[in-house]
Short mmCIF file of C-alpha atoms and ligand atoms in Angstrom, two decimals:
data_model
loop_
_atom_site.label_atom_id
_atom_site.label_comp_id
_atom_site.label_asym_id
_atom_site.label_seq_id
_atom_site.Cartn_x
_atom_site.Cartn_y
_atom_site.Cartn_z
CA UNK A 1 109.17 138.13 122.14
CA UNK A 2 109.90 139.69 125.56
CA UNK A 3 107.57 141.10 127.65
CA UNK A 4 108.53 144.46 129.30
CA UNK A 5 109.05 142.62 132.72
CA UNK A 6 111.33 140.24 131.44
CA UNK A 7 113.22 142.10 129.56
CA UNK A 8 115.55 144.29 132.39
CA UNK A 9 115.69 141.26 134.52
CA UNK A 10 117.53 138.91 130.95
CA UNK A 11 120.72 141.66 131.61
CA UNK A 12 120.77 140.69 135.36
CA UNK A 13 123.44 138.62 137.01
CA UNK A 14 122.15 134.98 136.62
CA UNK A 15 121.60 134.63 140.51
CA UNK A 16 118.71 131.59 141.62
CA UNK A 17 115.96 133.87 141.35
CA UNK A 18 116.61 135.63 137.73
CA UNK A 19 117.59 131.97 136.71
CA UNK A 20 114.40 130.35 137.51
CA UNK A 21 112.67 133.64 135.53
CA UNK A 22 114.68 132.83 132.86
CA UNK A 23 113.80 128.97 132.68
CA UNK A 24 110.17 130.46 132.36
CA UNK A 25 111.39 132.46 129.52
CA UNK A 26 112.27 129.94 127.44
CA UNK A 27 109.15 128.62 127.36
CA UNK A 28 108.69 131.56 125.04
CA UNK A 29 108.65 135.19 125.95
CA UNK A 30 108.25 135.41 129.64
CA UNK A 31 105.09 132.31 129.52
CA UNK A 32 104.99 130.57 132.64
CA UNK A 33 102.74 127.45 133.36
CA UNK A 34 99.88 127.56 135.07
CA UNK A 35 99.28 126.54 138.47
CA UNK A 36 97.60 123.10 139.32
CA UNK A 37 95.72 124.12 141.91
CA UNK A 38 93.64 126.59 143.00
CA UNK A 39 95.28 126.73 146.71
CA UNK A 40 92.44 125.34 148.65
CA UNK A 41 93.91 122.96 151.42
CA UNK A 42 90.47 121.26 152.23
CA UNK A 43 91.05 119.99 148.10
CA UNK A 44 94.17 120.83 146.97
CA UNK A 45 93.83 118.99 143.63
CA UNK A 46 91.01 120.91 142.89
CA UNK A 47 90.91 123.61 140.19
CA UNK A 48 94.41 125.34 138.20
CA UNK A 49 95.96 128.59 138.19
CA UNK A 50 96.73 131.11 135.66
CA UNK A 51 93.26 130.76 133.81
CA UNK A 52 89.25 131.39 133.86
CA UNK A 53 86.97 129.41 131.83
CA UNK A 54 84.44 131.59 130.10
CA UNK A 55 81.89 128.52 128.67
CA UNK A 56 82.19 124.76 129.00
CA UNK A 57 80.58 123.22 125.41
CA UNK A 58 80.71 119.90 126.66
CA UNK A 59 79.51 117.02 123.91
CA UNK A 60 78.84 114.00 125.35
CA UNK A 61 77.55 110.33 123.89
CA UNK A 62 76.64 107.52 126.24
CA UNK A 63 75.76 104.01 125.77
CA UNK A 64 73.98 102.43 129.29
CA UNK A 65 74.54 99.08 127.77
CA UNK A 66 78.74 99.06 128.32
CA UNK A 67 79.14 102.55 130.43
CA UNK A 68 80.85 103.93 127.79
CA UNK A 69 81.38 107.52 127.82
CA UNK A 70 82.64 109.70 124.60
CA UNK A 71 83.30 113.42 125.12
CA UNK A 72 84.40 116.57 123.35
CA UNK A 73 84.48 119.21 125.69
CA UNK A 74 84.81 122.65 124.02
CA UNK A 75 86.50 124.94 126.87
CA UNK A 76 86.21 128.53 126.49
CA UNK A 77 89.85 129.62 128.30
CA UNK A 78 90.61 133.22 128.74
CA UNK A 79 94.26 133.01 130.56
CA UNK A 80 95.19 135.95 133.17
CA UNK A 81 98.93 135.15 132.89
CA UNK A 82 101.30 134.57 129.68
CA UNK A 83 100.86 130.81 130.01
CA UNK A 84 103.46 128.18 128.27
CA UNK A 85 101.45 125.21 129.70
CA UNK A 86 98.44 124.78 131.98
CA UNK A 87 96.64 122.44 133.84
CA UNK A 88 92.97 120.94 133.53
CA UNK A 89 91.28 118.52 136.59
CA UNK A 90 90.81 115.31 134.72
CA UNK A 91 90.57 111.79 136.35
CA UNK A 92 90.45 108.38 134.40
CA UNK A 93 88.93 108.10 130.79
CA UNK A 94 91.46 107.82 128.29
CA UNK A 95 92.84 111.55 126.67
CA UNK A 96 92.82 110.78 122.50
CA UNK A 97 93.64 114.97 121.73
CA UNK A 98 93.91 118.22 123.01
CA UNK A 99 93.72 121.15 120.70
CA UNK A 100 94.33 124.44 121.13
CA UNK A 101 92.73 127.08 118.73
CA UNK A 102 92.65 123.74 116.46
CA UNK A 103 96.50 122.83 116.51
CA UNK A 104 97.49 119.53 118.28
CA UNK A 105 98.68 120.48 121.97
CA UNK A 106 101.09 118.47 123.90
CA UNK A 107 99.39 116.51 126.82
CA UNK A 108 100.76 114.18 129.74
CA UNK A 109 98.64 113.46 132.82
CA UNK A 110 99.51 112.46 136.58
CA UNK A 111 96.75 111.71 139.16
CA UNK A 112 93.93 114.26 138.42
CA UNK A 113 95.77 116.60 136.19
CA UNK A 114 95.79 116.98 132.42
CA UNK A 115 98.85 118.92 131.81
CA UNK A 116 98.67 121.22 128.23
CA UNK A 117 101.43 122.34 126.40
CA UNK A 118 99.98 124.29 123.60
CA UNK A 119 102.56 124.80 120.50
CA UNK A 120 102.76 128.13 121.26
CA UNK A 121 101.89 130.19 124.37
CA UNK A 122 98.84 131.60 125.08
CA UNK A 123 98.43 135.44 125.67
CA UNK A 124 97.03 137.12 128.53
CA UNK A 125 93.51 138.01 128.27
CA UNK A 126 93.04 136.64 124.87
CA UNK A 127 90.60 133.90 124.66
CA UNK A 128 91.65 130.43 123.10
CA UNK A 129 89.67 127.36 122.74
CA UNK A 130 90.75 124.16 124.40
CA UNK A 131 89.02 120.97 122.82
CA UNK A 132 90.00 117.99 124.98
CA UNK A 133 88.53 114.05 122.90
CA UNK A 134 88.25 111.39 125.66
CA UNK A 135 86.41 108.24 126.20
CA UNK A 136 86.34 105.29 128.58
CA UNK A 137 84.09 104.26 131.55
CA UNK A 138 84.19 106.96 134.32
CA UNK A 139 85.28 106.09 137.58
CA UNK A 140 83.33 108.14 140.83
CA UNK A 141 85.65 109.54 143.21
CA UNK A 142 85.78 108.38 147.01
CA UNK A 143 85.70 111.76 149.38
CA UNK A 144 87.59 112.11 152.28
CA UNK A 145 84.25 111.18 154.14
CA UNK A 146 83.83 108.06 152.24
CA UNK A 147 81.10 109.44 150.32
CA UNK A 148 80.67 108.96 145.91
CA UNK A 149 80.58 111.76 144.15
CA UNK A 150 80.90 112.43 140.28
CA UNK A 151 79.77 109.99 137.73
CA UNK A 152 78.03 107.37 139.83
CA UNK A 153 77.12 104.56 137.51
CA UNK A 154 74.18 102.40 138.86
CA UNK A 155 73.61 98.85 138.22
CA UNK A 156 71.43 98.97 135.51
CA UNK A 157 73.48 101.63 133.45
CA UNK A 158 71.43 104.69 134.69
CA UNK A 159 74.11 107.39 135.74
CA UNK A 160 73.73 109.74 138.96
CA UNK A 161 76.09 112.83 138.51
CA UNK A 162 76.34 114.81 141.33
CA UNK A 163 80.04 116.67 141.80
CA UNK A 164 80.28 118.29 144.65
CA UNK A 165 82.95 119.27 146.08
CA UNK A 166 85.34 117.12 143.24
CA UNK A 167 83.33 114.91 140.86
CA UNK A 168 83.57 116.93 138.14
CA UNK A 169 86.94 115.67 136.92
CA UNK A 170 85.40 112.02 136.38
CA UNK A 171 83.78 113.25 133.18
CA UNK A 172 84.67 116.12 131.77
CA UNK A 173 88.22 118.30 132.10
CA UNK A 174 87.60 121.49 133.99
CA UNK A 175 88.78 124.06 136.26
CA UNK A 176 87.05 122.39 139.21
CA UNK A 177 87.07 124.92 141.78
CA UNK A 178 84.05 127.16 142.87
CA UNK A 179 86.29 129.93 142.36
CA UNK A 180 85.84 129.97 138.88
CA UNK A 181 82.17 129.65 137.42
CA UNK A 182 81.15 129.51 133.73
CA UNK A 183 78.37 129.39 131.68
CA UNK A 184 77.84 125.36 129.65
CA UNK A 185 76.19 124.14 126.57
CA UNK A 186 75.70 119.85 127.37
CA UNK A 187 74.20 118.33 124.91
CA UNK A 188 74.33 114.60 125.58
CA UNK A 189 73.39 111.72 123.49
CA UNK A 190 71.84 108.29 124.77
CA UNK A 191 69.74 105.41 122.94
CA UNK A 192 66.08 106.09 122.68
CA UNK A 193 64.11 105.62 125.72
CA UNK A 194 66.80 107.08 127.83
CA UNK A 195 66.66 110.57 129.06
CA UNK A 196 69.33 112.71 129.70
CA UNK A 197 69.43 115.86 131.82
CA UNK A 198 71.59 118.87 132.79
CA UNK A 199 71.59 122.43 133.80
CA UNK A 200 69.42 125.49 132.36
CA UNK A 201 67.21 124.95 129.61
CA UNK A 202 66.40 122.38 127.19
CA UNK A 203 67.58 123.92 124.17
CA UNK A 204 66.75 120.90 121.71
CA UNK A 205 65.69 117.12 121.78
CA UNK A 206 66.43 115.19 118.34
CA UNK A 207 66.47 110.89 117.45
CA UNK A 208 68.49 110.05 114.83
CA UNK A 209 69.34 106.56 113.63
CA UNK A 210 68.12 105.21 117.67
CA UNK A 211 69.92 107.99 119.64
CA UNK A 212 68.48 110.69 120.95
CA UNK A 213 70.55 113.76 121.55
CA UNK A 214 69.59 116.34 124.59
CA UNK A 215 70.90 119.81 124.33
CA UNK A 216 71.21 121.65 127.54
CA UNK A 217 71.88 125.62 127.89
CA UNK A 218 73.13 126.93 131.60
CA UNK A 219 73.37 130.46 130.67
CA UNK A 220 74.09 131.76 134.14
CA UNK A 221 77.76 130.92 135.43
CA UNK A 222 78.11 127.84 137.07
CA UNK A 223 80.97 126.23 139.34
CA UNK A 224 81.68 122.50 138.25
CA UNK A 225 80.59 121.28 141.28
CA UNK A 226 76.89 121.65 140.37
CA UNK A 227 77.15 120.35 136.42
CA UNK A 228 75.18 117.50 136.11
CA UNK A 229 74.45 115.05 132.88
CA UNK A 230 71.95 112.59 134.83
CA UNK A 231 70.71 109.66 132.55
CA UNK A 232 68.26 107.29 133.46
CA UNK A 233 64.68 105.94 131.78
CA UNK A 234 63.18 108.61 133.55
CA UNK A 235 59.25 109.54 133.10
CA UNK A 236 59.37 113.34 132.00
CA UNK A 237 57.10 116.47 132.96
CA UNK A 238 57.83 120.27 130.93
CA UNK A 239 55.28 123.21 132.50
CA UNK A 240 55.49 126.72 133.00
CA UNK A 241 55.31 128.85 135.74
CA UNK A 242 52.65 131.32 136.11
CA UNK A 243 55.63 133.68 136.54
CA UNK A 244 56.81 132.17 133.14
CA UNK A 245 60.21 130.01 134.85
CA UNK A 246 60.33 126.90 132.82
CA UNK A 247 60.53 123.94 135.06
CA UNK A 248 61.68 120.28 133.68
CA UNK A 249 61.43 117.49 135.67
CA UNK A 250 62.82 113.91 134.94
CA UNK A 251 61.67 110.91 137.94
CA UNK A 252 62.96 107.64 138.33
CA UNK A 253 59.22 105.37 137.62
CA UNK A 254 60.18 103.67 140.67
CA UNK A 255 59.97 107.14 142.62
CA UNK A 256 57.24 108.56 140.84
CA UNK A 257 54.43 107.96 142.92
CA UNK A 258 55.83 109.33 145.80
CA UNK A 259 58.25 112.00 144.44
CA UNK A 260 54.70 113.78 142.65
CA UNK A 261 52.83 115.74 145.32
CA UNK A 262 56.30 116.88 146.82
CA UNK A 263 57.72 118.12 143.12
CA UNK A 264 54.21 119.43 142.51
CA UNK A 265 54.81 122.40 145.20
CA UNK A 266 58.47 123.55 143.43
CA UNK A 267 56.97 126.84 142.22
CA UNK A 268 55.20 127.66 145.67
CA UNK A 269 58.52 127.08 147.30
CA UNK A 270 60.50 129.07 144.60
CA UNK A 271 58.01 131.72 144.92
CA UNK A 272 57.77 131.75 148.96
CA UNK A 273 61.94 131.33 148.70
CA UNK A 274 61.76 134.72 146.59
CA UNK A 275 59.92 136.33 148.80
CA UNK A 276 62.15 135.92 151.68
CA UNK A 277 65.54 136.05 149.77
CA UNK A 278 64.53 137.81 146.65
CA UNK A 279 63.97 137.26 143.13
CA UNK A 280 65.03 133.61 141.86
CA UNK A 281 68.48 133.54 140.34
CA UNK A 282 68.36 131.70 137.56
CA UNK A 283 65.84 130.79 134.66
CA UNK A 284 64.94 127.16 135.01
CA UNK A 285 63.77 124.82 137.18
CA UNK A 286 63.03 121.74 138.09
CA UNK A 287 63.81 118.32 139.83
CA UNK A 288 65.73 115.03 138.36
CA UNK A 289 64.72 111.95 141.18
CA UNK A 290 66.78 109.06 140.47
CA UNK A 291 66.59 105.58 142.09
CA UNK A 292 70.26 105.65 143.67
CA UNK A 293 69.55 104.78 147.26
CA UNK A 294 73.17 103.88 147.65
CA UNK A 295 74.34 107.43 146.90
CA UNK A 296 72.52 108.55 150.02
CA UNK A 297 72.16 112.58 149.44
CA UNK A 298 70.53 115.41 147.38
CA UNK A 299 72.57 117.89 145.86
CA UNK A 300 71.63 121.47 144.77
CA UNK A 301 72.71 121.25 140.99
CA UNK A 302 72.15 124.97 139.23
CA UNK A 303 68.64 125.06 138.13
CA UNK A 304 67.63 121.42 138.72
CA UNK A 305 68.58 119.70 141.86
CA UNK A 306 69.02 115.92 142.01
CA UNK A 307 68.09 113.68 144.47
CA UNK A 308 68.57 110.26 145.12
CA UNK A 309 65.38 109.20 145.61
CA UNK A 310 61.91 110.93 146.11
CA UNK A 311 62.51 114.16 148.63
CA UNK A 312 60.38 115.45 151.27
CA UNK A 313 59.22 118.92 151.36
CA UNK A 314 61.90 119.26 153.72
CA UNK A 315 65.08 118.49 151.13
CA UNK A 316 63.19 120.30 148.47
CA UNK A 317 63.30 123.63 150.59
CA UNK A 318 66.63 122.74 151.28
CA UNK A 319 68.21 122.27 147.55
CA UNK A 320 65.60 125.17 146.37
CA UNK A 321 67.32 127.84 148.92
CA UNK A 322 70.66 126.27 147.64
CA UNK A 323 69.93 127.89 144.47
CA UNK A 324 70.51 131.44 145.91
CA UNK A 325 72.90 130.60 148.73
CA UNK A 326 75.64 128.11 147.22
CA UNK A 327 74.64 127.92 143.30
CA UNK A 328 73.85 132.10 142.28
CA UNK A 329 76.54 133.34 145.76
CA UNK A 330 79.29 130.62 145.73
CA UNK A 331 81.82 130.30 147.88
CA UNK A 332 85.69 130.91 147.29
CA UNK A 333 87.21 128.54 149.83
CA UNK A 334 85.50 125.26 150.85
CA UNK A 335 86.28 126.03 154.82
CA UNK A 336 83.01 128.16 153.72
CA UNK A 337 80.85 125.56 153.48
CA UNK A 338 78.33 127.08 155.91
CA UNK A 339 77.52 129.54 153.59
CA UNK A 340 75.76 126.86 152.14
CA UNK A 341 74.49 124.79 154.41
CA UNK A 342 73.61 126.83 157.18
CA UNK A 343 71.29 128.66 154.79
CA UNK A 344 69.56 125.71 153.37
CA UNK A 345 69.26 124.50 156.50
CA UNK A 346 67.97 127.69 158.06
CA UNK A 347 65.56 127.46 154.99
CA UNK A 348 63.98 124.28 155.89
CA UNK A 349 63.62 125.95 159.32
CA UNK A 350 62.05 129.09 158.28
CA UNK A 351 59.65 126.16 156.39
CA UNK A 352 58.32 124.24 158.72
CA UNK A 353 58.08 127.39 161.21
CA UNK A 354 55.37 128.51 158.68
CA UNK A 355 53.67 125.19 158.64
CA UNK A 356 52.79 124.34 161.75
CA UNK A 357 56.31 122.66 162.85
CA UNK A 358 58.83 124.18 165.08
CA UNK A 359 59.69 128.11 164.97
CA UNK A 360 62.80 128.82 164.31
CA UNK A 361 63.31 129.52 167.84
CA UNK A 362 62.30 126.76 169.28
CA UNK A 363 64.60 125.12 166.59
CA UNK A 364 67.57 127.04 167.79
CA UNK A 365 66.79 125.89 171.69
CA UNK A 366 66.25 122.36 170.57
CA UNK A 367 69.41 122.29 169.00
CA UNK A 368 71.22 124.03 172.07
CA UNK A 369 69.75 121.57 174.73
CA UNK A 370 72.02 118.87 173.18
CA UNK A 371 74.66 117.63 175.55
CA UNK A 372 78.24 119.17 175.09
CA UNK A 373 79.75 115.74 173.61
CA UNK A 374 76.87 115.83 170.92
CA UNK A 375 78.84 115.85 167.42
CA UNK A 376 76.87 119.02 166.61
CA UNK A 377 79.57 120.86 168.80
CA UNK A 378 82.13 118.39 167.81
CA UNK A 379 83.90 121.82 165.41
CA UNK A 380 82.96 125.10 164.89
CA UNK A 381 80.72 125.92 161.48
CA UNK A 382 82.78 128.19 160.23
CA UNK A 383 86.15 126.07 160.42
CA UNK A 384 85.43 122.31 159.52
CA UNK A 385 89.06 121.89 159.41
CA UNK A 386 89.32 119.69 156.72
CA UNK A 387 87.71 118.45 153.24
CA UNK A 388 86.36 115.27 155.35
CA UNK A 389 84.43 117.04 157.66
CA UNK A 390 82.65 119.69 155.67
CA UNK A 391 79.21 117.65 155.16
CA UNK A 392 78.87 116.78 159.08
CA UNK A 393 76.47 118.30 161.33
CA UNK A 394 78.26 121.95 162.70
CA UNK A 395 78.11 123.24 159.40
CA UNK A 396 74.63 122.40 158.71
CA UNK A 397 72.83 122.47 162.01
CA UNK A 398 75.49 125.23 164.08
CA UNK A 399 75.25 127.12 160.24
CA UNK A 400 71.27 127.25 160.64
CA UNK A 401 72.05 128.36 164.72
CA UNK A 402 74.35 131.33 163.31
CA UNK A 403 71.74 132.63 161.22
CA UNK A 404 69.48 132.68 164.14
CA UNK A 405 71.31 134.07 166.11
CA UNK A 406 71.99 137.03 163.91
CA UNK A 407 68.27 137.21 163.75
CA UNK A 408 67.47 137.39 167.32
CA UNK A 409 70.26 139.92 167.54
CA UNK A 410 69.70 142.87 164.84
CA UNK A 411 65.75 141.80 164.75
CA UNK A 412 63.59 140.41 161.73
CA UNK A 413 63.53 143.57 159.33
CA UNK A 414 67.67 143.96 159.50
CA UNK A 415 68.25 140.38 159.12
CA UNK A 416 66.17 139.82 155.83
CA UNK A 417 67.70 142.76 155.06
CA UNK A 418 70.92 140.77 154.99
CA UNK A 419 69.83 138.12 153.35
CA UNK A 420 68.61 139.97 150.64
CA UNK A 421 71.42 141.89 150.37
CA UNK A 422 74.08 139.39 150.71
CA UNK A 423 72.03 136.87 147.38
CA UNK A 424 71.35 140.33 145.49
CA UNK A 425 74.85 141.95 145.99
CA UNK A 426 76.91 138.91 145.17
CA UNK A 427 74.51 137.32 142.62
CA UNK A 428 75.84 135.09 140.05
CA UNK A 429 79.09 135.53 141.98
CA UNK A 430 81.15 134.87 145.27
CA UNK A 431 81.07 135.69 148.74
CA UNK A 432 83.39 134.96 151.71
CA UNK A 433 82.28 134.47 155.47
CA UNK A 434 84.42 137.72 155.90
CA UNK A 435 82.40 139.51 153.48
CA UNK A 436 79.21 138.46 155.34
CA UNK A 437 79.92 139.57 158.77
CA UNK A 438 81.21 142.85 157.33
CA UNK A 439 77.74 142.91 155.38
CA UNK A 440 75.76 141.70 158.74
CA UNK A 441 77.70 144.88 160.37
CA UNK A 442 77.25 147.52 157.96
CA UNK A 443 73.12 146.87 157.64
CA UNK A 444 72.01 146.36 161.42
CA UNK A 445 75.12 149.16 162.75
CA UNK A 446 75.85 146.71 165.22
CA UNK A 447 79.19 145.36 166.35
CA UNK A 448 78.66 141.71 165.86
CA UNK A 449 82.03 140.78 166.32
CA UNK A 450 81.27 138.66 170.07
CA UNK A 451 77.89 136.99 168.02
CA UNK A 452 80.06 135.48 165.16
CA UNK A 453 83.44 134.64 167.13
CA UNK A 454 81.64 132.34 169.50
CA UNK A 455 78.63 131.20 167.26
CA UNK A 456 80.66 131.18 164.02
CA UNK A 457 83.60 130.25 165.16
CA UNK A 458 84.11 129.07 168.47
CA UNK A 459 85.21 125.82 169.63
CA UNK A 460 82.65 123.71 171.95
CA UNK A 461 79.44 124.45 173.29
CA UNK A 462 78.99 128.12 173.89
CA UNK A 463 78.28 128.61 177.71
CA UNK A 464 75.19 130.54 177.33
CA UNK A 465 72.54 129.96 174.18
N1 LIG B 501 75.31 119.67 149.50
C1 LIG B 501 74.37 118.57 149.64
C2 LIG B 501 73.20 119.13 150.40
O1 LIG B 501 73.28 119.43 151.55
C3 LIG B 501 74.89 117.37 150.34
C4 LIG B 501 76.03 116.65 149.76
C5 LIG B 501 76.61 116.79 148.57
C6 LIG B 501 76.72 115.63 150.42
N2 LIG B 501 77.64 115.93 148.44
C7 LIG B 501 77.72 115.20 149.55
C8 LIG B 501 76.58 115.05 151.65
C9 LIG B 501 78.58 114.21 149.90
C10 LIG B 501 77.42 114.06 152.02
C11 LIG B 501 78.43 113.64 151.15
O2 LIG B 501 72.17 119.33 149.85
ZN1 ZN B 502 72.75 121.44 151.42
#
């Protein structure tokens, strides 16, 4: 069948342009494949065109003993284009089927992408299910900066899964790009003894035959990049707040002495977080501390942040005010980053400025007094420039110096104003630096264009603090 497009441009002369539509075409009424990539430069392999995935219902089994991994993932595609074939992010494991609405689907792969030729092509807008069979040992990817990230295997089996910005792809086949977001079902199985944890809620914990299978709900929508399906022999804790959020935590015994008094104070810090940002996004909590001293970062994974070994206050603030800034308002490019950062960061500031540390002015002028070649000026925090250089210091530290900035400029009840605003407005979804100057603008009626061209996004030291 033809699509009304199509159809005047078949009776066209065949020049270069109406030939190409028609090659298209004859992948079957006007289909076209789907892009394979989502046309970030900082990661260009990251994330596919021509689709949004609705749920992930990812089934994984893992045995510690021989890092095998088995999955079924379950993807929940609804395409926005008449697609002939499309592209998944998938990196290493071995691909045994993909099936479309339960018919076998053609598959190749080259570098990270699973290409899909379903046996017939898909309609716009009407949702098909994609169930991808795969097993193998997953391989962590290298980032630009050198850092793991992905499914980071340790030596004694125990697996650290942290994805951001590209792991994703080293366990399950996805749309990796923060662009799109989707709600998962994990439920992952491991020997008895072993725990394994995800996003959202524990739905369900059953042994059978010397497995035990974990079933995971994130029922918010969640880029890739914060997935996790940690394993380890970790020692357990299930409360609930007093304002009802249930909170799992799952600690590394080695960490669990010190990792204790610092978990104990999550639902202070969600609570004083909520205060100052508004009401918590998402419904779980908690913590997963692994031993993984090699891995050498925390990340903010949706509902349950993971950190390589036991945090400070400090990194708990941090990965806590992710949740609203990063995990609930995600960013749509990665040259973005600060988004992120520079709110966790200006978090931890806001933190220890209530307990006794530095205020966040005095934070701001420390930070200013370092010399000119100091890396912190080394690139603005709004332009890292490249995928290697969005976890150094300028978007972090110059992020946190934006923010106050903006503070000392439109005063205190404007600019939690616009932080409230800009976690309320765009909750569960995206937002763009663009979209937060304009925001920053609109609330405090101020022309802030000077504030965020030099602090934002100027090059060097700015002349005057
Ligand atoms: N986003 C993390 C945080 O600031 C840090 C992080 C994640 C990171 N992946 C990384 C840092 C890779 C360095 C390298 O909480
Ligand atoms: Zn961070």
């Amino acid at each position: 069948m033809l699509s009304k497009i199509s159809r005047p441009l078949l009776a066209l002369v065949a020049t270069p342009v109406v030939a190409a539509l028609l090659v298209g075409a004859s992948q079957g009424g006007g289909a076209t494949p789907g892009s394979a990539t989502a046309g970030d430069p900082y990661f260009p392999a990251s994330g596919n065109g021509g689709y949004h995935v609705v749920h992930y219902g990812l089934d994984l089994g893992y045995t510690p003993e021989t890092k095998q991994l088995q999955g079924a993932a379950d993807l929940t595609v609804t395409p926005t284009q008449r697609l002939g074939s499309f592209y998944l992010d998938f990196s290493g494991m071995t691909v045994d089927s993909v099936r479309v609405d339960g018919r076998r689907a053609e598959f190749s792969r080259s570098g990270t992408e699973l290409k899909v030729t379903p046996q017939r092509s898909l309609d716009r807008g009407r949702k098909v299910h994609v169930v991808v069979t795969y097993s193998g040992v997953p391989e962590n990817v290298v980032d630009p900066d050198g850092s793991a990230d992905g499914w980071i295997i340790q030596p004694d089996g125990s697996v650290f899964v942290a994805n951001e910005p590209q792991g994703a792809m080293t366990w399950f086949p996805s749309n990796s790009h923060p662009k799109d977001k989707s709600t998962y079902d994990v439920a992952i199985t491991v020997p008895n003894g072993w725990t394994a944890v995800s996003n959202g809620r524990l739905r369900d914990q059953r042994s059978h035959y010397g497995k035990t299978t974990f079933s995971w709900r994130e029922s918010q929508p969640m880029a890739a990049y914060l997935s996790t399906a940690s394993i380890g022999k970790f020692q357990t804790e299930q409360y609930v707040t007093a304002g009802g959020l249930p909170v799992y935590n799952a600690v590394a015994p080695s960490q669990a002495a010190e990792a204790g008094p610092v978990l104990a104070q999550l639902p202070a810090v969600i609570d004083w977080e909520s205060r100052l940002f508004g009401r918590y996004p998402f419904d779980a909590a908690g913590s997963i501390v692994a031993d993984a001293p090699d891995v050498g970062y925390a990340l903010e994974t949706q509902t349950r942040p993971i950190y390589d070994r036991a945090p400070d206050i400090g990194t708990l603030v941090h990965e806590t005010a992710h949740q609203w800034f990063g995990d609930s308002v995600t960013l749509t490019k990665w040259q973005d980053i600060w988004l992120n950062e520079g709110f966790a960061t200006y978090a931890e500031w806001l933190w220890s400025a209530e307990h006794g540390g530095l205020t966040t002015a005095q934070q701001f002028a420390a930070d200013y007094a370092l010399p000119a070649t100091d890396s912190l000026w080394s690139f603005p925090a709004g332009d890292p420039g490249d995928g290697g250089h969005i976890f150094a210091k300028p978007p972090y530290e110059r992020g946190a110096m934006v923010l106050e900035k903006l503070r000392q400029t439109v005063g205190d009840r404007a600019f939690f104003t616009i932080l409230r605003t800009w976690a309320s407005e765009n909750r569960h979804g995206h937002g763009t630096s663009a979209e937060f100057i304009a925001l920053s603008k609109k609330i405090s009626h101020k022309n802030l264009d000077a504030l965020f061209t030099t602090w934002l996004y100027g090059k060097g030291k700015p002349a005057t603090p």
